[in-house]
Every structure is written in structure tokens, then in C-alpha cells.
Tab-separated table of C-alpha atoms in Angstrom:
chain	number	residue	atom	x	y	z
Q	75	SER	CA	0.000	0.000	0.000
Q	76	GLN	CA	1.086	3.588	-0.488
Q	77	LYS	CA	3.169	5.128	2.222
Q	78	ILE	CA	4.061	8.759	2.888
Q	79	GLU	CA	6.816	9.493	5.367
Q	80	GLN	CA	7.648	12.724	7.135
Q	81	ASN	CA	10.036	13.047	10.040
Q	82	SER	CA	8.126	12.554	13.278
Q	83	GLU	CA	10.666	14.509	15.310
Q	84	ALA	CA	10.191	18.242	15.604
Q	85	LEU	CA	12.731	20.406	13.833
Q	86	ASN	CA	14.102	23.088	16.147
Q	87	ILE	CA	15.855	25.823	14.244
Q	88	GLN	CA	17.363	29.201	15.013
Q	89	GLU	CA	15.653	32.258	13.618
Q	90	GLY	CA	17.191	33.337	10.331
Q	91	LYS	CA	18.352	29.863	9.339
Q	92	THR	CA	16.878	27.648	6.619
Q	93	ALA	CA	14.551	24.855	7.685
Q	94	THR	CA	14.422	21.826	5.403
Q	95	LEU	CA	11.725	19.182	5.630
Q	96	THR	CA	11.619	15.873	3.775
Q	97	CYS	CA	8.668	13.961	2.372
Q	98	ASN	CA	9.279	10.456	1.032
Q	99	TYR	CA	6.642	8.289	-0.594
Q	100	THR	CA	6.574	4.653	-1.700
Q	101	ASN	CA	4.267	2.458	-3.779
Q	102	TYR	CA	2.879	5.610	-5.278
Q	103	SER	CA	3.255	7.721	-8.406
Q	104	PRO	CA	1.665	11.100	-7.739
Q	105	ALA	CA	1.122	13.562	-10.545
Q	106	TYR	CA	1.646	16.460	-8.150
Q	107	LEU	CA	2.480	17.169	-4.561
Q	108	GLN	CA	1.074	19.828	-2.272
Q	109	TRP	CA	2.392	21.265	0.978
Q	110	TYR	CA	0.147	22.595	3.734
Q	111	ARG	CA	0.741	24.387	6.990
Q	112	GLN	CA	-1.284	23.566	10.101
Q	113	ASP	CA	-1.373	25.557	13.316
Q	114	PRO	CA	-2.653	24.001	16.573
Q	115	GLY	CA	-6.448	23.779	16.658
Q	116	ARG	CA	-6.864	24.949	13.063
Q	117	GLY	CA	-7.373	23.372	9.669
Q	118	PRO	CA	-4.492	22.991	7.210
Q	119	VAL	CA	-3.723	25.900	4.909
Q	120	PHE	CA	-2.365	25.396	1.401
Q	121	LEU	CA	1.142	26.681	0.692
Q	122	LEU	CA	2.534	25.292	-2.561
Q	123	LEU	CA	1.787	22.817	-5.328
Q	124	ILE	CA	4.445	21.238	-7.538
Q	125	ARG	CA	3.730	18.992	-10.516
Q	126	GLU	CA	5.673	15.919	-11.613
Q	127	ASN	CA	7.215	17.768	-14.561
Q	128	GLU	CA	8.503	20.584	-12.324
Q	129	LYS	CA	11.754	20.311	-10.440
Q	130	GLU	CA	11.345	23.313	-8.180
Q	131	LYS	CA	8.719	25.861	-7.094
Q	132	ARG	CA	9.145	29.016	-5.061
Q	133	LYS	CA	6.839	31.325	-3.181
Q	134	GLU	CA	8.363	34.131	-1.178
Q	135	ARG	CA	10.631	32.423	1.408
Q	136	LEU	CA	9.353	28.954	0.583
Q	137	LYS	CA	10.885	26.522	-1.881
Q	138	VAL	CA	9.739	23.039	-2.819
Q	139	THR	CA	11.521	20.421	-4.914
Q	140	PHE	CA	10.064	17.240	-6.375
Q	141	ASP	CA	12.232	14.307	-7.416
Q	142	THR	CA	10.107	11.557	-8.939
Q	143	THR	CA	13.125	9.262	-9.282
Q	144	LEU	CA	13.956	9.450	-5.582
Q	145	LYS	CA	10.219	9.647	-4.745
Q	146	GLN	CA	10.945	12.606	-2.541
Q	147	SER	CA	9.977	16.221	-2.013
Q	148	LEU	CA	11.979	18.745	-0.018
Q	149	PHE	CA	10.387	21.810	1.560
Q	150	HIS	CA	12.591	24.736	2.521
Q	151	ILE	CA	11.823	27.800	4.612
Q	152	THR	CA	14.583	30.348	4.187
Q	153	ALA	CA	15.299	33.123	6.712
Q	154	SER	CA	12.967	31.386	9.142
Q	155	GLN	CA	10.943	33.438	11.612
Q	156	PRO	CA	9.170	32.482	14.860
Q	157	ALA	CA	5.870	32.953	12.967
Q	158	ASP	CA	6.881	30.011	10.763
Q	159	SER	CA	6.508	27.674	13.756
Q	160	ALA	CA	3.815	25.182	12.769
Q	161	THR	CA	3.314	21.667	11.461
Q	162	TYR	CA	3.873	21.183	7.737
Q	163	LEU	CA	2.005	18.492	5.847
Q	164	CYS	CA	3.068	16.847	2.627
Q	165	ALA	CA	0.240	15.687	0.352
Q	166	PRO	CA	0.923	13.808	-2.870
Q	167	GLY	CA	-2.034	13.530	-5.207
Q	168	GLY	CA	-3.290	12.818	-8.672
Q	169	ALA	CA	-2.237	9.185	-8.784
Q	170	TYR	CA	-4.315	6.849	-10.908
Q	171	GLY	CA	-6.087	9.784	-12.526
Q	172	ASN	CA	-7.992	10.939	-9.468
Q	173	ASN	CA	-7.554	14.138	-7.526
Q	174	ARG	CA	-7.501	12.654	-4.080
Q	175	LEU	CA	-4.734	13.727	-1.770
Q	176	ALA	CA	-2.961	11.455	0.656
Q	177	PHE	CA	-1.503	13.337	3.609
Q	178	GLY	CA	1.661	12.638	5.508
Q	179	LYS	CA	1.549	12.834	9.303
Q	180	GLY	CA	3.290	16.200	9.266
Q	181	ASN	CA	6.570	17.571	10.550
Q	182	GLN	CA	6.615	20.186	13.291
Q	183	VAL	CA	8.942	23.162	12.947
Q	184	VAL	CA	9.888	25.311	15.946
Q	185	VAL	CA	11.769	28.503	15.158
Q	186	ILE	CA	13.743	29.751	18.142
Q	187	PRO	CA	14.157	33.541	18.416
N	278	ASP	CA	-10.315	32.198	4.807
N	279	ALA	CA	-12.356	30.391	2.189
N	280	GLY	CA	-16.052	30.412	3.040
N	281	ILE	CA	-16.283	27.101	4.845
N	282	THR	CA	-18.045	26.532	8.113
N	283	GLN	CA	-18.470	23.375	10.118
N	284	SER	CA	-21.076	22.659	12.744
N	285	PRO	CA	-21.013	21.835	15.496
N	286	ARG	CA	-17.458	22.827	16.425
N	287	HIS	CA	-17.455	20.572	19.457
N	288	LYS	CA	-19.626	17.623	20.373
N	289	VAL	CA	-19.656	15.040	23.110
N	290	THR	CA	-21.897	12.061	22.579
N	291	GLU	CA	-22.398	8.539	23.843
N	292	THR	CA	-21.604	5.251	22.164
N	293	GLY	CA	-24.421	4.041	19.956
N	294	THR	CA	-26.001	7.414	19.265
N	295	PRO	CA	-26.269	8.841	15.741
N	296	VAL	CA	-24.261	11.966	14.970
N	297	THR	CA	-24.377	14.284	11.973
N	298	LEU	CA	-21.707	16.823	11.177
N	299	ARG	CA	-22.353	19.588	8.697
N	300	CYS	CA	-20.032	21.328	6.291
N	301	HIS	CA	-21.269	24.451	4.521
N	302	GLN	CA	-19.446	26.361	1.790
N	303	THR	CA	-20.152	29.650	0.062
N	304	GLU	CA	-17.525	29.206	-2.692
N	305	ASN	CA	-19.607	27.085	-5.102
N	306	HIS	CA	-16.771	24.563	-5.314
N	307	ARG	CA	-17.533	21.232	-6.927
N	308	TYR	CA	-15.500	18.954	-4.655
N	309	MET	CA	-16.043	18.480	-0.947
N	310	TYR	CA	-14.183	16.149	1.400
N	311	TRP	CA	-14.420	14.803	4.911
N	312	TYR	CA	-11.227	13.894	6.764
N	313	ARG	CA	-10.446	12.753	10.264
N	314	GLN	CA	-7.229	13.630	12.030
N	315	ASP	CA	-5.819	11.532	14.838
N	316	PRO	CA	-2.425	11.596	16.576
N	317	GLY	CA	-0.066	9.233	14.824
N	318	HIS	CA	-2.228	8.944	11.725
N	319	GLY	CA	-2.409	12.348	10.174
N	320	LEU	CA	-5.309	13.315	7.941
N	321	ARG	CA	-7.274	10.417	6.496
N	322	LEU	CA	-9.990	10.705	3.880
N	323	ILE	CA	-13.396	9.390	4.933
N	324	HIS	CA	-15.639	10.274	1.989
N	325	TYR	CA	-15.672	12.844	-0.737
N	326	SER	CA	-18.131	14.336	-3.193
N	327	TYR	CA	-17.554	15.397	-6.777
N	328	GLY	CA	-20.974	16.920	-7.291
N	329	VAL	CA	-24.513	17.028	-5.954
N	330	LYS	CA	-25.559	13.477	-5.092
N	331	ASP	CA	-22.161	12.165	-6.303
N	332	THR	CA	-20.046	10.715	-3.523
N	333	ASP	CA	-17.329	8.113	-3.111
N	334	LYS	CA	-15.510	6.356	-0.297
N	335	GLY	CA	-12.138	7.261	1.070
N	336	GLU	CA	-9.678	5.094	2.940
N	337	VAL	CA	-11.543	5.015	6.288
N	338	SER	CA	-15.220	5.025	5.283
N	339	ASP	CA	-16.493	2.163	7.464
N	340	GLY	CA	-19.056	3.412	9.974
N	341	TYR	CA	-19.659	6.674	8.117
N	342	SER	CA	-22.124	7.811	5.481
N	343	VAL	CA	-22.428	11.097	3.630
N	344	SER	CA	-24.982	13.048	1.692
N	345	ARG	CA	-24.859	16.045	-0.596
N	346	SER	CA	-28.230	17.325	-1.723
N	347	LYS	CA	-27.015	20.865	-2.451
N	348	THR	CA	-23.729	22.215	-3.761
N	349	GLU	CA	-23.076	24.102	-0.548
N	350	ASP	CA	-23.747	21.371	2.029
N	351	PHE	CA	-21.961	18.083	2.726
N	352	LEU	CA	-23.160	16.040	5.675
N	353	LEU	CA	-21.212	13.336	7.483
N	354	THR	CA	-23.249	10.860	9.535
N	355	LEU	CA	-22.078	8.385	12.102
N	356	GLU	CA	-25.038	6.017	12.270
N	357	SER	CA	-24.017	4.546	15.619
N	358	ALA	CA	-21.033	6.321	17.117
N	359	THR	CA	-18.196	4.289	18.637
N	360	SER	CA	-15.291	5.391	20.834
N	361	SER	CA	-12.906	4.748	17.927
N	362	GLN	CA	-14.626	7.603	16.085
N	363	THR	CA	-13.448	10.119	18.659
N	364	SER	CA	-11.416	12.465	16.505
N	365	VAL	CA	-11.131	15.871	14.921
N	366	TYR	CA	-13.090	16.035	11.685
N	367	PHE	CA	-12.173	18.426	8.912
N	368	CYS	CA	-14.177	19.353	5.860
N	369	ALA	CA	-12.373	20.602	2.763
N	370	ILE	CA	-13.421	21.982	-0.606
N	371	SER	CA	-11.724	22.346	-3.972
N	372	GLY	CA	-12.696	23.647	-7.373
N	373	GLY	CA	-11.434	20.714	-9.416
N	374	ALA	CA	-8.834	18.062	-10.070
N	375	ALA	CA	-5.388	18.952	-8.709
N	376	ASP	CA	-6.829	22.110	-7.182
N	377	THR	CA	-5.749	23.119	-3.752
N	378	GLN	CA	-8.013	22.175	-0.912
N	379	TYR	CA	-9.409	24.701	1.522
N	380	PHE	CA	-10.133	23.390	4.957
N	381	GLY	CA	-12.775	24.266	7.477
N	382	PRO	CA	-12.035	24.956	11.149
N	383	GLY	CA	-12.736	21.382	12.247
N	384	THR	CA	-15.156	19.626	14.584
N	385	ARG	CA	-13.868	17.963	17.715
N	386	LEU	CA	-16.007	14.890	18.410
N	387	THR	CA	-15.756	12.873	21.590
N	388	VAL	CA	-17.621	9.579	21.868
N	389	LEU	CA	-17.880	8.331	25.443
């Protein structure tokens, strides 16, 4: 069955540094991959979408890469700020022609001032 | 925030009772989803809808049913609630295939 893996340990990072999160997937061939941010007690909020024919996508201080050979996506937050502290969810989708997303368990980021 | 509301926001019920959660959108989006989120499992799809009266099962659909009689409303029903259905339930909407999903604020359900 398909499996999506994100690091279960929180990433503690100093303000101003780059945070890098990893999303690995197996038994799965997504056509695209989305990243969401979730704050405690709130619903996820969409951040970025990258398609299988794109290597990299950027939005402000965020950067996402998608390597279909490695079956991996990397999510970077550059010049991190305390306001970036949240849980980040990886969500591959579009496999088998449908638009259903499968969510990873999320990776918590804590930015230390 | 996208125009999505969920009701109730919190509910405590007893095992064996029926429960209905409501998701209401004002965005006229075609797709609507119900997820549950539990520690250690992340978000899991329960059911989704791709149009009025058109629904399909997700990965954890057992014990749940849904209905969509209007574009704006998607109901999730637990016919006979069990303690294993204690969870936070999120509704989401999207405009089409590969579109981003917009999530509601969630409903925290406790089944005693």
C-alpha cells in the first residue's frame, strides 16, 4: 500500500536559518504534490503545489523540490521566523487519474528567536 | 479564509447514538471532502463528493455515510457512534482536479 513518510521529530531551528523538511513516498506515483501548513487547533492551509514535470517551485521564502526518481519532495523555509513555527504536511495527489490527496503525518517546525 | 463553516465545532456524545456533522461552503466549489485527524495517523480521507448526489468512499469510510443534496452542504453521519470515532473532523473543498483544498475549522467529536 502507499506510504508517505515525514520526520516525526520536531525540527528546532534558530531564527534566520533555513529549515528543510523531507517527504518520502513509496508504492505511489503522484502527478503532483502539495504542501500545507497547520497551526494548533486549526485546519491545514495550502502553501505550494508542484507537478511531476517541475523540479522546483518558489513562493516568497518557501521553496519546494520534487524528485520523482527518488520519490521525494523537499520543503525549505529560508530566513525562518518564529511565525513560521507550525506543522507542515506533505500531500501527494493525482495518482491513478484521481484528484484525491494522501496526507503525511506532518513535521513540526519550531523557530527559536 | 475560504467560506467554509463546520457545525457543530465541538460535540460530546455517547456510544451508539447517531451523529451528523455539517459542512457548509459559500464558494460554489464542486469537490467536498471529509477527513479525520488523529495523533499518529495524520489526515485520512473518509468520503468525498464530486458533485450534488455524487459521492465516493475514502480510505476510512467504514461506519460513516455522507450526503450532498445541495452544492453548498456536505453532511457526514455516524449512524451509531463508537469510541474509535473520537477524533477531529475536517471538511475541505476544492474547485477541481489537482486544485488546492481549503479546509474548514474542524469539529472535535468525543464519543464516550
